[in-house]
Tab-separated table of C-alpha atoms in Angstrom:
chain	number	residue	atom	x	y	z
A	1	UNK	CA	169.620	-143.303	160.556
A	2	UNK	CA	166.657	-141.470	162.219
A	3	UNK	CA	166.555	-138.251	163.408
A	4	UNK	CA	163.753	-136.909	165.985
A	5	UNK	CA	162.896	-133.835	166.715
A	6	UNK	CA	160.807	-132.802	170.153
A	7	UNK	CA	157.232	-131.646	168.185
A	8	UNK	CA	157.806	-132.723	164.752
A	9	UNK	CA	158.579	-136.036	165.210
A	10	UNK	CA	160.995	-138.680	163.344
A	11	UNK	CA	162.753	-138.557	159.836
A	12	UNK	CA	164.436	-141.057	158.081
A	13	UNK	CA	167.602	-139.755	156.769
A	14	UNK	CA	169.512	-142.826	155.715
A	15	UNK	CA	168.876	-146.177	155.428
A	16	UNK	CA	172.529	-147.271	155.847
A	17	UNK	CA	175.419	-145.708	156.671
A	18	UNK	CA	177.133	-143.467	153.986
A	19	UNK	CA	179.888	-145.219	152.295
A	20	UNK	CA	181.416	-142.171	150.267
A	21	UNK	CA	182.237	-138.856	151.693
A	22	UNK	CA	185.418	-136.978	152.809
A	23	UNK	CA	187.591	-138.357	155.765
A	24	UNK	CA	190.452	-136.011	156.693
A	25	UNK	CA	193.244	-136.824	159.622
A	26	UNK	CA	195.182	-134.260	161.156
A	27	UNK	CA	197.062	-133.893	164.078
A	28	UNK	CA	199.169	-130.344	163.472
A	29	UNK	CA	197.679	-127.647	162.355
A	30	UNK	CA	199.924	-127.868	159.424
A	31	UNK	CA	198.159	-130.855	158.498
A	32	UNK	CA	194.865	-129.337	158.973
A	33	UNK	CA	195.474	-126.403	156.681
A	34	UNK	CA	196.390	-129.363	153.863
A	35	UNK	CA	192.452	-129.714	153.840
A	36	UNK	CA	192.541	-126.864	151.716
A	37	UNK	CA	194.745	-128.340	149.025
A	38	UNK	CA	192.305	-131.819	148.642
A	39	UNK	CA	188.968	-129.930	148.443
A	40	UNK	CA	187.963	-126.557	146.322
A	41	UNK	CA	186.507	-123.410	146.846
A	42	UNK	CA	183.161	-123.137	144.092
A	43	UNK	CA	180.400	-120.765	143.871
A	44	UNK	CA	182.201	-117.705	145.587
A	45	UNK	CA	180.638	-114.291	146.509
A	46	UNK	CA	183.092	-111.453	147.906
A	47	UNK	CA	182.013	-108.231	149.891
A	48	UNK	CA	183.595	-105.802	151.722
A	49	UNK	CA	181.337	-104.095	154.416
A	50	UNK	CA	181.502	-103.069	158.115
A	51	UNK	CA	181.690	-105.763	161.071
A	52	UNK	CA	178.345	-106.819	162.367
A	53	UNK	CA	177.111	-107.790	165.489
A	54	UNK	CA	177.270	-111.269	164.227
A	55	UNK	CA	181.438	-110.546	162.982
A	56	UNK	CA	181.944	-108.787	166.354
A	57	UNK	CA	180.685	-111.291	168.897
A	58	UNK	CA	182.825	-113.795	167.046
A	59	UNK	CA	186.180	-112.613	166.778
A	60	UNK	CA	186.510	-109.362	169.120
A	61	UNK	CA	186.677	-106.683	166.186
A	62	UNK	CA	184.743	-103.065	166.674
A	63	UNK	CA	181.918	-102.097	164.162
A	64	UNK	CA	184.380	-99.350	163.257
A	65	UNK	CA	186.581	-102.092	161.443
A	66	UNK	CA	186.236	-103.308	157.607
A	67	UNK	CA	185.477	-107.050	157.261
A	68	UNK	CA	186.274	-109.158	153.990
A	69	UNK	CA	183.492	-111.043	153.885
A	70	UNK	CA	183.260	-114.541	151.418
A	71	UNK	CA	180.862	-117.171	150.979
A	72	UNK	CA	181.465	-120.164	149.187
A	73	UNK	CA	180.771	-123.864	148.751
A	74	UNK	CA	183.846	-126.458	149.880
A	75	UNK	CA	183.732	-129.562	147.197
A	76	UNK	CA	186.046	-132.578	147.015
A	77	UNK	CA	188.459	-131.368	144.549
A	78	UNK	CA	188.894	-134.115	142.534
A	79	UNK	CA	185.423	-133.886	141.439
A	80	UNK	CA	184.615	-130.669	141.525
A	81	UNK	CA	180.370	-131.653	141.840
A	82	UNK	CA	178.922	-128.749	143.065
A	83	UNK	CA	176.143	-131.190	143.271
A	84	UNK	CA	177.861	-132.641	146.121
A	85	UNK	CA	178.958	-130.260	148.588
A	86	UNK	CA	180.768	-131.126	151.586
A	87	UNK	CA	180.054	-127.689	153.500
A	88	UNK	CA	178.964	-124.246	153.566
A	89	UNK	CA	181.764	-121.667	154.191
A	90	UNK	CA	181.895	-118.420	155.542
A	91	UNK	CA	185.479	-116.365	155.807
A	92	UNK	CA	185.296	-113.446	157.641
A	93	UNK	CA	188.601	-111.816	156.710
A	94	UNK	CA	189.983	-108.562	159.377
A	95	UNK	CA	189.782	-105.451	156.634
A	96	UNK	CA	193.814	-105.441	156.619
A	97	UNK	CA	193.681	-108.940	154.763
A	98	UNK	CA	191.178	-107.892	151.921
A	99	UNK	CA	194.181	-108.310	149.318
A	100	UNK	CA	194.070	-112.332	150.248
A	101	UNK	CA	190.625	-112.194	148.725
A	102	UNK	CA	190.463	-112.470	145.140
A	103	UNK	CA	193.258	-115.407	145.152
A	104	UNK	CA	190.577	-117.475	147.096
A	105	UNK	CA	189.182	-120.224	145.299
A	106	UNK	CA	191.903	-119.866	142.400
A	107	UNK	CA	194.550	-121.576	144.071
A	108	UNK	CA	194.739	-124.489	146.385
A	109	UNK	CA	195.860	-122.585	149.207
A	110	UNK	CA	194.678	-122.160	152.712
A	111	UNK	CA	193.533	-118.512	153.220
A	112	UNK	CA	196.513	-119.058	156.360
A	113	UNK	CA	198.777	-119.644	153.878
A	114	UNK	CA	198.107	-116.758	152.238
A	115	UNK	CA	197.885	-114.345	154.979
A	116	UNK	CA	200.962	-115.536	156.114
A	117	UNK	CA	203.161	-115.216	153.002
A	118	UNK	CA	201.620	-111.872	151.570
A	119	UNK	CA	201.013	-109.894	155.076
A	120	UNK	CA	204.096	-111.517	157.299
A	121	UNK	CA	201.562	-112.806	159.780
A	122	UNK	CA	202.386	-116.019	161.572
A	123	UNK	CA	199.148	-118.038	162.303
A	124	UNK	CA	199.901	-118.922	166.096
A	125	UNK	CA	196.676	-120.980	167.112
A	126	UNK	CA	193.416	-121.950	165.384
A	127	UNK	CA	190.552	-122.753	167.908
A	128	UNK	CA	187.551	-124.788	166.900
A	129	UNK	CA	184.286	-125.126	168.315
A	130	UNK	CA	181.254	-127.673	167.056
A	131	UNK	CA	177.905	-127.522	167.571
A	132	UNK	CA	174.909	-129.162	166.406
A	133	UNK	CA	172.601	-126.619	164.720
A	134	UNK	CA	169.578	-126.383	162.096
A	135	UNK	CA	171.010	-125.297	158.734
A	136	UNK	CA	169.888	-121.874	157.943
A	137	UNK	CA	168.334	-120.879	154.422
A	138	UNK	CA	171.401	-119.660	153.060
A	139	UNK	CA	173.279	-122.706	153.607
A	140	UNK	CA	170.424	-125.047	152.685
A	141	UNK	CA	170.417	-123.300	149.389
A	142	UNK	CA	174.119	-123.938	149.101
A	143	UNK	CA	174.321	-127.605	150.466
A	144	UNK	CA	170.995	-128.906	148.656
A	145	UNK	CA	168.717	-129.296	151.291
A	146	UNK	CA	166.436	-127.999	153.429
A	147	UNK	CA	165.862	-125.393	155.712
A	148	UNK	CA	166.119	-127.105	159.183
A	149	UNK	CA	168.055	-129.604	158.574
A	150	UNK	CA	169.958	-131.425	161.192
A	151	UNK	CA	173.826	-130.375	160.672
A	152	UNK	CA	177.344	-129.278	162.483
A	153	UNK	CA	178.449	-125.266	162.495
A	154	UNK	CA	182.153	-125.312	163.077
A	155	UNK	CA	183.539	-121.730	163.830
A	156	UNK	CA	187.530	-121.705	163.587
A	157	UNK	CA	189.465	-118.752	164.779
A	158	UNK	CA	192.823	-118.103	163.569
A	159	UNK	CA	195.519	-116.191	165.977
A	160	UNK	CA	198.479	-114.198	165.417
A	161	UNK	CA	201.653	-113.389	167.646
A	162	UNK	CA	199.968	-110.815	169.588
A	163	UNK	CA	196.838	-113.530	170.239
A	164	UNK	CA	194.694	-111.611	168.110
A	165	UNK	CA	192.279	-112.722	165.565
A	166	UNK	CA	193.318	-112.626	162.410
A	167	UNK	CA	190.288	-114.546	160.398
A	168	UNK	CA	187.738	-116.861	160.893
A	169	UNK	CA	185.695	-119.281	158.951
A	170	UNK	CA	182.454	-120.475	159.711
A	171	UNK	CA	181.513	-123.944	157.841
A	172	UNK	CA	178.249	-125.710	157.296
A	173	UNK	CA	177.890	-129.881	157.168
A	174	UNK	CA	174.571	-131.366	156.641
A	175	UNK	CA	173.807	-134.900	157.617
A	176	UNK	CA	176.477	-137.823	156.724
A	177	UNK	CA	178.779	-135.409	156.187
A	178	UNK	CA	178.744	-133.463	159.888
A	179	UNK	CA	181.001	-136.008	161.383
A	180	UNK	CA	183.745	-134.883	163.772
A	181	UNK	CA	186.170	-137.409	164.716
A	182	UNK	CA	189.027	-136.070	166.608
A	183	UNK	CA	192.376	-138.323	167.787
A	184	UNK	CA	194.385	-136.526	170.062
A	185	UNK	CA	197.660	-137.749	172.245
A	186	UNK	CA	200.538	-136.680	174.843
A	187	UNK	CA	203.659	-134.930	173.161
């Protein structure tokens, strides 16, 4: 697999195809919370502070509001190699949620789950949009590679009853691993 960018050229990535990895299929939203039960939650930071422009243009909330905010590293769980990441994560958690934050990464939950059960909230919708991107520094760091690198950013937005946003996650793939591969059909 080569990858070219306009100005600096070619890079060999891969020489075959990847034969490992993670492969989910989903076709609910029940079954794509479940991706929380296979994989694990490792190398988590926590921090409450103020919505940023960033938070804001995302999910709709004022500056005025408090935003949980977690990093982390997503890992197959049955290995648990923080070697081998399969993404980047960012939660971005509405200020009323906060409690939901120091159960993350403990169990193997989905943070909907949890919002759900502890807060009453009924997760309505989750949206998803992909894009190609360059992986930034701080998710190079976290996914082993470099600063540039060719990757997917997939923002997810959670809804309630009342259409409004309860959390969203922002995750990081790199490489053989940013693979989207979406089977849909008439109900």
């Amino acid at each position: 697999m080569i990858v070219t960018r306009q100005g600096k050229g070619s890079e060999v990535v891969a020489l075959r195809p990847m034969q490992t990895g993670v492969s989910f299929s989903f076709d609910s939203l029940s079954d794509f919370l479940l991706i929380a039960e296979k994989t694990q939650l490792v190398s988590i930071i926590r921090e409450t502070k103020p919505v940023d422009d960033y938070v804001s243009k995302l999910t709709g909330w004022r500056a005025t509001d408090p935003c949980f905010y977690l990093t982390a590293t997503r890992v197959v769980d049955d290995t648990h190699d923080e070697t081998s990441p399969v993404a980047f994560v960012e939660i971005f958690l509405h200020g009323r949620y906060k409690k939901v934050g120091p159960d993350i990464g403990k169990r193997r939950y989905p943070v909907a789950r949890q919002v759900e059960e502890m807060f009453g909230a009924t997760i309505h919708e989750m949206s998803q949009l992909v894009r190609p991107t360059e992986i930034s520094q701080k998710a190079a760091v976290a996914l082993n590679a470099k600063p540039g690198t060719l990757g997917l950013r997939v923002e997810r937005l959670y809804f309630g009853e009342e259409n409004d946003i309860l959390f969203a996650v922002v995750s990081h793939q790199i490489e053989e691993q940013a693979v989207v591969d979406i089977r849909m059909r008439y109900h």
